[in-house]
Coordinates of C-alpha atoms and ligand atoms in Angstrom, one line a residue:
M1 CA 124.7 91.1 115.4
T2 CA 121.7 91.8 117.4
A3 CA 123.5 93.3 120.1
T4 CA 124.9 96.0 118.2
M5 CA 121.4 96.7 116.3
K6 CA 119.7 99.7 116.2
S7 CA 116.2 99.9 117.8
F8 CA 113.6 101.8 115.8
A9 CA 113.3 103.5 118.2
E10 CA 116.8 104.8 118.2
L11 CA 116.4 105.5 114.1
G12 CA 114.4 108.8 115.4
I13 CA 111.1 106.9 113.9
S14 CA 107.9 108.2 115.7
A15 CA 105.9 106.0 118.1
E16 CA 102.7 107.0 115.4
V17 CA 104.8 104.5 112.9
Q18 CA 106.7 102.4 115.4
R19 CA 102.9 101.3 116.6
G20 CA 102.3 100.4 112.7
L21 CA 105.7 98.1 112.5
T22 CA 104.8 96.6 115.5
D23 CA 101.1 95.8 114.6
L24 CA 103.0 94.1 111.3
G25 CA 105.8 92.2 113.5
Y26 CA 108.6 94.1 112.8
E27 CA 110.5 94.1 115.9
E28 CA 114.0 95.3 114.9
P29 CA 115.4 96.9 111.6
T30 CA 117.2 94.5 108.9
P31 CA 120.4 96.1 107.7
I32 CA 119.1 97.8 105.2
Q33 CA 116.8 99.3 107.0
E34 CA 119.5 100.2 110.1
Q35 CA 121.2 101.7 107.3
T36 CA 119.4 104.2 105.1
I37 CA 116.6 104.9 107.3
T38 CA 118.8 108.0 109.0
L39 CA 120.1 109.0 106.6
L40 CA 116.9 109.0 104.2
M41 CA 115.1 110.9 107.2
S42 CA 118.1 113.7 107.4
G43 CA 117.6 114.5 103.8
S44 CA 120.1 112.7 101.6
D45 CA 119.7 110.7 98.5
I46 CA 121.0 107.5 98.0
T47 CA 121.3 104.9 95.7
A48 CA 120.6 101.0 97.6
Q49 CA 121.9 97.9 96.2
A50 CA 119.2 95.8 98.0
Q51 CA 117.2 92.8 97.0
T52 CA 113.6 91.6 97.5
G53 CA 113.5 90.0 101.0
S54 CA 116.0 92.6 102.4
G55 CA 113.3 94.7 104.1
K56 CA 113.6 97.8 101.4
T57 CA 110.5 98.7 101.2
A58 CA 110.6 99.5 104.6
A59 CA 113.7 101.3 104.8
F60 CA 111.7 103.7 102.0
G61 CA 108.1 103.7 103.0
I62 CA 109.5 104.4 107.0
P63 CA 111.1 108.0 106.1
M64 CA 108.4 108.7 103.3
I65 CA 106.1 108.3 105.7
E66 CA 107.6 110.6 108.1
K67 CA 107.7 113.3 105.9
I68 CA 104.7 113.6 104.4
D69 CA 102.2 116.6 106.0
P70 CA 99.5 114.5 106.7
A71 CA 97.4 118.5 106.4
D72 CA 98.7 118.9 102.8
R73 CA 96.3 116.7 100.8
R74 CA 98.8 116.7 97.9
P75 CA 100.9 114.0 96.5
Q76 CA 104.5 114.3 98.5
G77 CA 106.0 111.1 97.9
L78 CA 106.2 109.5 94.7
V79 CA 107.4 105.6 94.4
L80 CA 108.1 104.8 90.9
C81 CA 107.6 100.3 90.6
P82 CA 108.1 98.0 87.7
T83 CA 104.7 96.2 87.8
R84 CA 101.8 96.3 89.2
E85 CA 101.9 93.6 91.7
L86 CA 104.8 95.6 93.1
A87 CA 102.9 99.0 93.0
I88 CA 100.1 97.2 94.8
Q89 CA 102.4 95.3 97.2
V90 CA 104.2 98.4 98.0
A91 CA 101.2 100.7 98.3
D92 CA 100.0 97.6 100.9
A93 CA 103.0 97.8 103.0
I94 CA 103.3 101.5 102.9
H95 CA 99.5 102.2 104.3
A96 CA 99.8 99.3 107.1
M97 CA 103.0 100.9 108.8
G98 CA 101.9 104.5 108.0
K99 CA 98.1 104.0 109.4
H100 CA 98.3 105.6 112.5
R101 CA 99.5 109.0 110.6
N102 CA 96.3 108.6 108.3
I103 CA 98.6 108.4 105.2
T104 CA 96.7 108.5 102.0
I105 CA 98.0 105.7 99.5
T106 CA 97.0 105.0 96.1
P107 CA 98.7 102.4 93.7
I108 CA 98.8 103.9 89.9
Y109 CA 99.0 101.1 87.3
G110 CA 98.4 100.5 83.7
G111 CA 95.2 98.2 83.1
Q112 CA 93.2 99.9 86.0
P113 CA 90.5 102.5 84.8
Y114 CA 91.8 106.0 84.9
E115 CA 88.7 107.0 86.5
R116 CA 88.7 104.8 89.4
Q117 CA 92.5 106.0 90.1
F118 CA 91.5 109.8 88.9
R119 CA 88.7 109.6 91.8
A120 CA 91.0 109.0 94.4
L121 CA 93.8 111.5 93.5
Q122 CA 90.1 113.9 93.7
R123 CA 90.1 113.4 97.1
G124 CA 93.4 113.7 98.1
I125 CA 96.4 110.9 98.2
H126 CA 100.0 112.0 99.9
I127 CA 101.8 108.9 98.6
V128 CA 101.4 107.9 94.8
V129 CA 102.8 104.4 94.5
G130 CA 102.8 103.6 90.3
T131 CA 104.1 102.1 87.4
P132 CA 105.7 105.2 85.1
G133 CA 103.7 104.6 81.8
R134 CA 100.5 105.0 83.9
I135 CA 101.7 107.5 85.9
M136 CA 103.1 109.8 82.9
D137 CA 99.4 109.3 81.1
H138 CA 97.8 111.0 84.4
M139 CA 100.4 113.7 84.4
R140 CA 99.7 114.3 79.9
R141 CA 96.1 114.0 81.0
G142 CA 96.8 116.5 83.9
T143 CA 94.9 114.6 86.3
I144 CA 97.9 114.4 89.1
S145 CA 100.1 116.7 89.6
F146 CA 103.8 116.6 91.1
D147 CA 104.6 120.3 91.9
A148 CA 104.3 119.2 96.3
V149 CA 106.3 116.5 96.3
K150 CA 109.4 116.5 98.2
F151 CA 110.4 112.5 98.1
V152 CA 110.8 110.4 95.3
V153 CA 111.9 106.7 95.7
L154 CA 113.2 104.0 92.2
D155 CA 111.7 101.2 93.6
E156 CA 113.8 97.7 91.6
A157 CA 115.4 100.7 89.4
D158 CA 117.4 97.7 87.4
E159 CA 114.0 96.2 86.4
M160 CA 112.3 99.3 85.2
L161 CA 115.3 100.1 83.0
D162 CA 114.9 96.5 81.5
M163 CA 111.6 97.1 80.8
G164 CA 112.1 100.3 79.1
F165 CA 110.5 103.0 81.6
V166 CA 114.1 105.1 81.2
E167 CA 112.5 107.8 79.1
D168 CA 109.0 108.1 81.2
I169 CA 111.3 107.8 84.6
E170 CA 113.2 111.3 83.1
F171 CA 110.0 112.7 82.1
I172 CA 108.6 112.1 85.7
L173 CA 111.8 113.2 87.6
D174 CA 111.9 116.5 85.2
A175 CA 108.4 117.4 86.3
V176 CA 108.7 116.8 90.1
P177 CA 110.1 120.3 92.3
D178 CA 114.1 120.9 92.5
E179 CA 113.6 120.8 96.2
R180 CA 113.1 116.9 96.3
Q181 CA 115.0 114.3 97.7
I182 CA 115.7 111.4 95.7
A183 CA 115.9 107.4 96.9
L184 CA 117.1 104.8 93.8
F185 CA 116.9 101.1 95.0
S186 CA 118.2 98.8 92.6
A187 CA 119.6 95.0 92.7
T188 CA 122.4 95.8 90.7
I189 CA 124.2 98.5 89.6
P190 CA 124.4 98.3 86.0
P191 CA 126.4 101.7 84.1
R192 CA 123.0 102.5 83.2
I193 CA 121.4 102.9 86.6
A194 CA 124.8 105.0 87.5
A195 CA 124.2 107.7 85.0
L196 CA 120.6 107.6 85.7
S197 CA 121.7 108.0 89.1
R198 CA 124.4 110.9 88.6
R199 CA 122.2 112.6 86.4
Y200 CA 119.1 113.6 88.5
L201 CA 121.0 112.4 92.4
R202 CA 122.6 115.2 94.5
D203 CA 125.7 113.6 96.4
P204 CA 123.8 110.3 96.6
L205 CA 125.6 108.0 99.4
R206 CA 125.8 104.3 98.2
I207 CA 124.4 101.7 100.3
S208 CA 124.7 97.9 100.0
V209 CA 124.0 95.1 101.7
D210 CA 126.2 91.7 101.4
R211 CA 124.0 89.0 100.7
D212 CA 123.8 86.5 103.4
S213 CA 122.2 89.0 105.7
L214 CA 119.3 88.6 103.5
T215 CA 118.5 84.6 105.2
V216 CA 118.4 86.2 108.4
P217 CA 115.1 88.3 108.2
S218 CA 113.0 86.3 105.0
I219 CA 112.3 82.7 107.4
T220 CA 110.6 83.8 110.1
Q221 CA 111.1 81.0 112.8
V222 CA 107.6 81.2 116.1
Y223 CA 107.1 77.9 118.3
Y224 CA 103.7 77.4 120.2
E225 CA 104.0 75.4 123.2
V226 CA 101.3 72.3 123.1
P227 CA 100.9 69.8 124.8
N228 CA 101.2 66.7 122.3
H229 CA 97.8 65.4 122.8
A230 CA 96.5 69.5 122.1
K231 CA 99.1 69.5 118.9
L232 CA 96.4 68.2 115.7
D233 CA 93.9 71.0 117.3
V234 CA 96.4 73.3 117.7
L235 CA 97.8 72.3 114.0
G236 CA 94.4 73.2 112.7
R237 CA 94.4 76.4 113.9
I238 CA 97.6 77.6 112.5
L239 CA 96.3 76.2 109.2
D240 CA 93.2 78.3 109.8
V241 CA 95.2 81.1 110.8
E242 CA 97.9 81.2 108.7
D243 CA 96.1 80.1 105.1
P244 CA 99.5 78.7 103.9
G245 CA 99.5 79.0 100.3
A246 CA 101.7 75.9 100.4
A247 CA 102.7 74.2 103.5
I248 CA 104.8 71.4 104.3
I249 CA 105.0 69.2 108.0
F250 CA 107.2 67.5 109.2
C251 CA 107.0 64.1 111.6
R252 CA 109.1 62.1 112.7
T253 CA 108.4 58.9 111.9
K254 CA 106.3 57.3 108.9
R255 CA 103.1 55.9 111.3
D256 CA 103.0 59.8 112.8
V257 CA 103.1 60.8 109.0
D258 CA 99.9 58.8 108.7
E259 CA 97.7 59.7 111.0
L260 CA 98.5 63.1 110.9
V261 CA 97.2 63.1 107.5
Q262 CA 94.1 61.2 108.1
S263 CA 93.1 63.0 110.6
L264 CA 93.6 65.9 108.4
Q265 CA 91.8 64.6 106.2
G266 CA 88.8 63.8 108.5
R267 CA 88.7 67.8 109.1
G268 CA 88.7 68.5 105.6
Y269 CA 92.2 69.7 104.5
S270 CA 94.1 68.1 101.8
A271 CA 96.8 66.8 102.9
E272 CA 99.1 63.8 101.0
P273 CA 102.2 62.2 102.8
I274 CA 105.3 61.3 101.3
H275 CA 107.4 58.8 103.2
G276 CA 109.5 55.4 102.7
D277 CA 106.9 53.4 102.1
I278 CA 105.8 55.3 99.5
T279 CA 106.4 54.5 96.0
Q280 CA 108.7 56.8 93.6
Q281 CA 105.5 56.9 91.0
Q282 CA 103.0 57.8 93.9
R283 CA 105.3 60.7 95.5
E284 CA 106.1 62.3 91.8
R285 CA 102.0 62.1 91.7
T286 CA 102.0 63.5 95.4
L287 CA 104.5 66.4 94.4
K288 CA 102.4 67.1 91.0
R289 CA 99.3 67.8 92.3
F290 CA 100.7 70.0 95.5
R291 CA 103.0 72.1 92.6
D292 CA 99.2 72.5 91.0
K293 CA 97.9 73.4 94.3
Q294 CA 95.9 70.7 94.2
T295 CA 97.1 69.9 97.6
D296 CA 97.6 72.4 100.1
V297 CA 99.7 70.1 103.1
L298 CA 102.4 67.7 102.5
V299 CA 103.5 65.6 105.0
A300 CA 106.9 63.9 105.2
T301 CA 109.2 62.5 107.1
D302 CA 112.7 64.0 107.4
V303 CA 115.0 61.3 105.3
A304 CA 112.2 60.9 103.0
A305 CA 111.9 64.7 102.0
R306 CA 115.5 64.8 101.7
G307 CA 116.2 63.7 98.1
L308 CA 113.6 64.9 97.0
D309 CA 113.0 68.3 95.1
I310 CA 110.0 69.7 96.7
P311 CA 109.0 72.8 95.5
D312 CA 109.1 75.9 97.7
V313 CA 106.7 76.2 100.5
S314 CA 105.4 79.4 102.9
H315 CA 104.8 77.6 105.3
V316 CA 107.1 74.9 107.2
I317 CA 105.6 73.5 110.2
N318 CA 107.0 70.8 112.6
Y319 CA 104.6 68.5 114.2
D320 CA 107.5 67.8 116.7
V321 CA 110.9 69.2 117.6
P322 CA 113.6 67.7 115.6
D323 CA 116.6 65.3 117.0
D324 CA 118.8 67.6 116.0
P325 CA 120.0 71.2 115.0
D326 CA 121.0 69.8 111.5
S327 CA 117.3 68.2 110.5
Y328 CA 116.0 71.6 112.2
V329 CA 118.1 73.9 109.8
H330 CA 117.4 71.6 106.8
R331 CA 113.2 71.5 107.3
I332 CA 113.2 75.2 107.2
G333 CA 114.6 75.6 104.3
R334 CA 112.3 74.5 102.2
T335 CA 110.9 77.6 102.9
A336 CA 112.0 81.1 101.4
R337 CA 113.8 80.1 98.4
A338 CA 115.1 82.6 95.8
G339 CA 114.5 85.9 98.0
K340 CA 111.2 84.9 98.7
E341 CA 109.8 84.7 102.5
G342 CA 108.9 82.2 104.3
D343 CA 107.4 80.8 107.7
A344 CA 109.1 78.3 110.0
I345 CA 106.4 77.3 112.9
T346 CA 107.2 74.5 115.0
L347 CA 104.8 72.6 117.5
V348 CA 106.6 72.4 121.0
A349 CA 106.1 69.6 123.6
P350 CA 106.8 71.2 127.0
R351 CA 109.3 67.8 127.3
E352 CA 110.7 69.3 124.0
L353 CA 111.7 72.8 125.0
R354 CA 115.0 71.5 126.2
Q355 CA 115.8 70.0 122.6
L356 CA 114.1 73.1 121.4
R357 CA 117.0 75.7 123.7
F358 CA 120.1 73.7 122.3
I359 CA 118.5 74.2 118.8
E360 CA 118.6 78.1 119.1
R361 CA 121.8 78.3 120.9
T362 CA 123.5 75.8 117.7
I363 CA 121.8 78.0 114.9
G364 CA 122.6 81.1 117.2
K365 CA 118.9 82.3 117.1
R366 CA 116.0 83.2 119.3
I367 CA 112.9 81.5 118.0
K368 CA 109.7 83.4 119.0
Q369 CA 107.4 81.8 120.9
L370 CA 103.6 82.6 120.2
R371 CA 100.1 82.2 121.7
V372 CA 98.4 79.8 120.5
P373 CA 95.5 81.2 118.2
T374 CA 92.1 80.8 119.8
L375 CA 88.9 80.3 117.8
A376 CA 88.2 83.8 117.7
D377 CA 91.6 84.2 115.8
V378 CA 90.7 82.2 113.3
E379 CA 87.1 84.0 112.8
A380 CA 88.9 87.2 112.7
R381 CA 91.3 85.8 109.9
R382 CA 88.5 84.5 108.5
R383 CA 86.2 87.7 108.4
Q384 CA 89.9 89.3 107.2
A385 CA 90.5 86.9 104.5
F386 CA 86.8 88.1 103.2
K387 CA 87.9 91.7 103.8
E388 CA 91.2 91.1 101.6
S389 CA 88.7 89.4 99.1
I390 CA 86.6 92.4 98.6
V391 CA 90.0 94.8 98.5
K392 CA 91.5 92.9 95.8
E393 CA 88.6 93.0 93.5
L394 CA 88.1 97.0 94.2
H395 CA 92.0 96.9 93.4
G396 CA 90.8 94.5 90.2
D397 CA 89.3 96.3 86.8
A398 CA 86.5 93.4 86.6
L399 CA 83.4 95.4 88.5
A400 CA 82.4 97.2 85.5
P401 CA 78.9 94.9 84.9
Y402 CA 77.8 95.3 88.4
L403 CA 78.0 99.4 88.7
L404 CA 75.3 99.6 86.4
L405 CA 73.1 97.5 89.5
V406 CA 74.7 99.7 92.1
D407 CA 74.0 102.9 90.8
E408 CA 70.5 102.2 89.5
L409 CA 69.8 100.9 93.5
A410 CA 72.1 104.0 94.8
E411 CA 69.0 105.8 93.1
E412 CA 67.1 104.7 95.7
F413 CA 69.7 103.7 98.9
D414 CA 72.2 104.6 101.0
P415 CA 75.5 102.8 99.1
V416 CA 77.2 101.9 102.2
E417 CA 73.9 99.9 102.9
I418 CA 74.0 98.2 99.7
A419 CA 77.2 97.0 100.4
A420 CA 76.5 95.6 103.7
A421 CA 73.3 93.6 102.0
A422 CA 75.1 92.6 98.9
I423 CA 77.8 91.0 101.9
K424 CA 74.6 89.5 103.8
I425 CA 73.9 87.7 100.5
A426 CA 77.3 86.6 100.4
T427 CA 78.2 85.3 103.3
G428 CA 74.8 83.2 103.6
G429 CA 73.2 86.2 106.1
T430 CA 74.6 84.1 108.9
G431 CA 74.9 87.5 110.7
A432 CA 78.1 87.0 112.6
A433 CA 80.0 89.5 110.1
A434 CA 81.1 87.5 107.3
A435 CA 80.6 84.7 109.4
T436 CA 82.8 83.9 106.8
P437 CA 83.1 82.0 103.0
E438 CA 84.1 79.5 104.9
V439 CA 80.3 78.8 107.0
K440 CA 78.9 79.8 103.7
R441 CA 80.9 76.9 101.9
R442 CA 80.2 74.1 104.1
N443 CA 76.4 74.2 103.1
D444 CA 77.4 73.8 99.1
H445 CA 80.0 71.5 99.9
T446 CA 79.8 67.8 101.2
M447 CA 82.0 66.8 104.3
A448 CA 85.2 65.1 104.6
G449 CA 84.9 61.2 104.7
D450 CA 80.8 61.4 105.2
G451 CA 79.8 62.4 101.9
V452 CA 76.8 65.0 103.1
G453 CA 76.8 68.4 104.2
A454 CA 75.1 69.6 107.3
E455 CA 70.8 70.4 106.8
P456 CA 70.1 73.7 106.1
G457 CA 70.2 76.5 109.1
M458 CA 72.5 73.7 110.7
I459 CA 76.3 74.1 111.3
R460 CA 78.3 70.9 111.6
L461 CA 81.3 70.7 114.7
F462 CA 84.1 68.2 114.2
I463 CA 84.7 67.2 117.6
N464 CA 88.0 65.7 119.1
I465 CA 86.8 62.5 120.0
G466 CA 85.5 59.2 118.1
R467 CA 84.9 55.6 118.5
Q468 CA 88.3 54.5 120.0
D469 CA 87.1 56.5 123.2
G470 CA 84.4 54.8 123.3
V471 CA 81.7 57.3 123.1
R472 CA 78.0 56.5 121.2
P473 CA 75.8 59.4 119.3
G474 CA 73.8 59.3 123.1
D475 CA 77.0 60.9 124.9
F476 CA 77.3 63.8 122.8
V477 CA 73.5 64.2 122.7
G478 CA 73.6 64.0 126.7
A479 CA 76.7 66.6 127.1
I480 CA 75.0 68.9 124.5
A481 CA 71.9 68.9 125.8
N482 CA 72.9 69.3 129.7
E483 CA 75.6 71.7 129.5
A484 CA 74.2 73.9 126.8
G485 CA 71.0 74.0 127.6
I486 CA 69.4 72.9 124.6
A487 CA 66.3 70.2 123.5
G488 CA 68.0 66.7 122.8
K489 CA 65.8 67.2 119.5
E490 CA 67.5 70.2 118.4
I491 CA 70.1 67.9 117.7
G492 CA 70.8 66.9 114.0
A493 CA 73.2 64.1 112.4
I494 CA 76.0 62.7 114.6
D495 CA 78.7 60.6 112.2
L496 CA 81.3 59.1 114.4
F497 CA 84.7 57.9 113.1
D498 CA 87.4 56.2 114.5
T499 CA 89.4 59.3 116.3
Y500 CA 86.5 61.7 115.4
S501 CA 83.2 62.6 115.2
F502 CA 80.7 65.3 114.1
V503 CA 77.6 66.5 115.3
E504 CA 75.3 69.2 113.5
V505 CA 73.5 71.4 115.8
P506 CA 71.4 74.5 114.8
Q507 CA 74.0 77.6 113.5
A508 CA 72.3 79.9 115.8
I509 CA 73.5 78.3 118.8
A510 CA 76.7 77.0 117.5
P511 CA 79.2 79.3 119.5
R512 CA 77.3 78.1 123.0
V513 CA 77.5 74.6 121.4
V514 CA 81.2 75.4 121.5
A515 CA 82.3 76.6 124.0
A516 CA 79.5 74.7 126.8
L517 CA 82.0 71.3 125.0
G518 CA 85.7 73.1 126.5
H519 CA 84.3 72.6 129.4
T520 CA 83.8 69.1 130.0
T521 CA 84.9 65.4 129.7
I522 CA 83.3 62.4 127.5
R523 CA 84.4 58.9 128.5
G524 CA 86.8 60.9 130.6
R525 CA 88.3 63.0 127.8
A526 CA 88.4 66.6 127.7
V527 CA 86.6 67.5 124.2
N528 CA 87.3 70.3 122.2
A529 CA 84.4 71.1 119.4
E530 CA 84.9 73.3 116.4
I531 CA 83.1 74.3 113.4
A532 CA 84.4 72.2 110.7
R533 CA 86.2 72.7 107.9
P534 CA 84.6 72.2 104.5
K535 CA 87.2 69.5 101.9
Ligands
AMP601 P1 110.6 93.9 101.3 O1 112.5 93.1 100.8 O2 110.9 95.2 101.7 O3 110.0 93.2 100.0 O4 110.3 93.3 102.4 C1 110.6 91.3 102.6 C2 110.1 91.0 104.2 O5 110.4 91.2 104.9 C3 108.5 91.5 103.7 O6 107.6 90.8 104.0 C4 108.6 92.4 105.2 O7 106.8 92.7 106.0 C5 109.5 91.9 105.9 N1 110.1 92.8 106.8 C6 110.8 94.0 106.2 N2 111.0 94.5 107.3 C7 111.0 93.7 108.2 C8 111.8 93.8 109.8 N3 112.3 95.1 110.0 N4 111.3 92.5 110.8 C9 110.8 91.6 110.1 N5 110.6 91.8 109.2 C10 110.5 92.5 108.0

């Protein structure tokens, strides 16, 4: 299939948008994208039968971005969606694809204050993504005008009709200029959709993708090449960077499962085991906690996992390469169910590479190698997560009580500086921009295993060696004092466990200590230090 696929460049997409797609990790078009992008760019109307997971958002989002004239700040593109969640998701996706073309876009949906939407519209917006009811309200109030609209998309049209939006949609379509193009996307094409299409679309071309092609892009398969002894550290970084909603990690043996669960718990992750020695009753309790999101990570053997009704997970992580391709397929099939997406990540030791290649040949697909995330990536991800939580609040509608205070402060101070001060307070004032909610929380919570948090001003480091490696507290004091050039008395509490340790150091010099320890050995063991996670 890949051989006959066109590239994004061959579909006539501009360099700026291609850069946006590369940033998103899209390498080649999905079948629906391949079929629709050129048609839409050339100006045809289409009716496309496509489900979530097919890549439909980019299938209409890319041509829409390409058609926008950035100099004209009136709405030129309009996407109608059935729900507020979808509107936000589509707006975010198009924003990301179009970011190198300076396209402005805003979601407009019921439940958000009119004022905020109105202000956004006044600033000038190229693409409006919204639910039909709210958009119609804005039209009636005269706060939105579609005089310059060139391209309209009806996304999940069957859903919109089911929700009773047909009259609103007709009202909106009647108000856009005659010289517009319409693309209708729908999972099913019942007669009412066909009728809507006949009434508003011009010689629409009908596109559909078969269900099978959905599974291809919905599981992203990647691997990291990692020596066995570094797998635990790399796994920790992956969990921090990916921040999975729910993950299952597969190991080969029961012992591997137990050891990994212990190590993860020691690092503050809520992980629980599933294997043959765990009683049925215990398993059910574990699964319940996992479903209720009290546990982030299940660690399982293949055999134990097979008979179980494990809920859909966002990430499947293979801690080792499974012995046969069937079991690989089985494992990764735990994610991306019901048209959702999922990630399958495999940690591959150098001697497991041959086995991985064999799996690739059997499943007929290349698994992409990724660079192991660095500590800087982990930090960047935390910063990003913090940023996203702010953006989410901005999209929400619960800010009113705080605006009063901001207004008050704004009489005296610059709003940007007010925001910076608020972020400083929210992140504990650690300086490293949003030196992360994670780091701040560490001071409030008790750490896994030892029952106490770090002292104020101190930060707790997780170090990958412990009693079993023969280390004693003095070894850490010596190594840290020597390597990072600080006085021994500046080092705080040291807690030794069998396979790992926690050491407190002053927050301000933590990065220096982490870097310095990375170059050293203690009792002949290479050392890796990381800022410890809260439980
Ligand atoms: P959608 O059907 O638009 O909801 O997209 C489903 C998922 O596929 C989203 O997570 C997209 O980010 C992703 N996606 C869309 N197009 C591509 C592509 N060409 N390559 C890789 N992932 C894609």
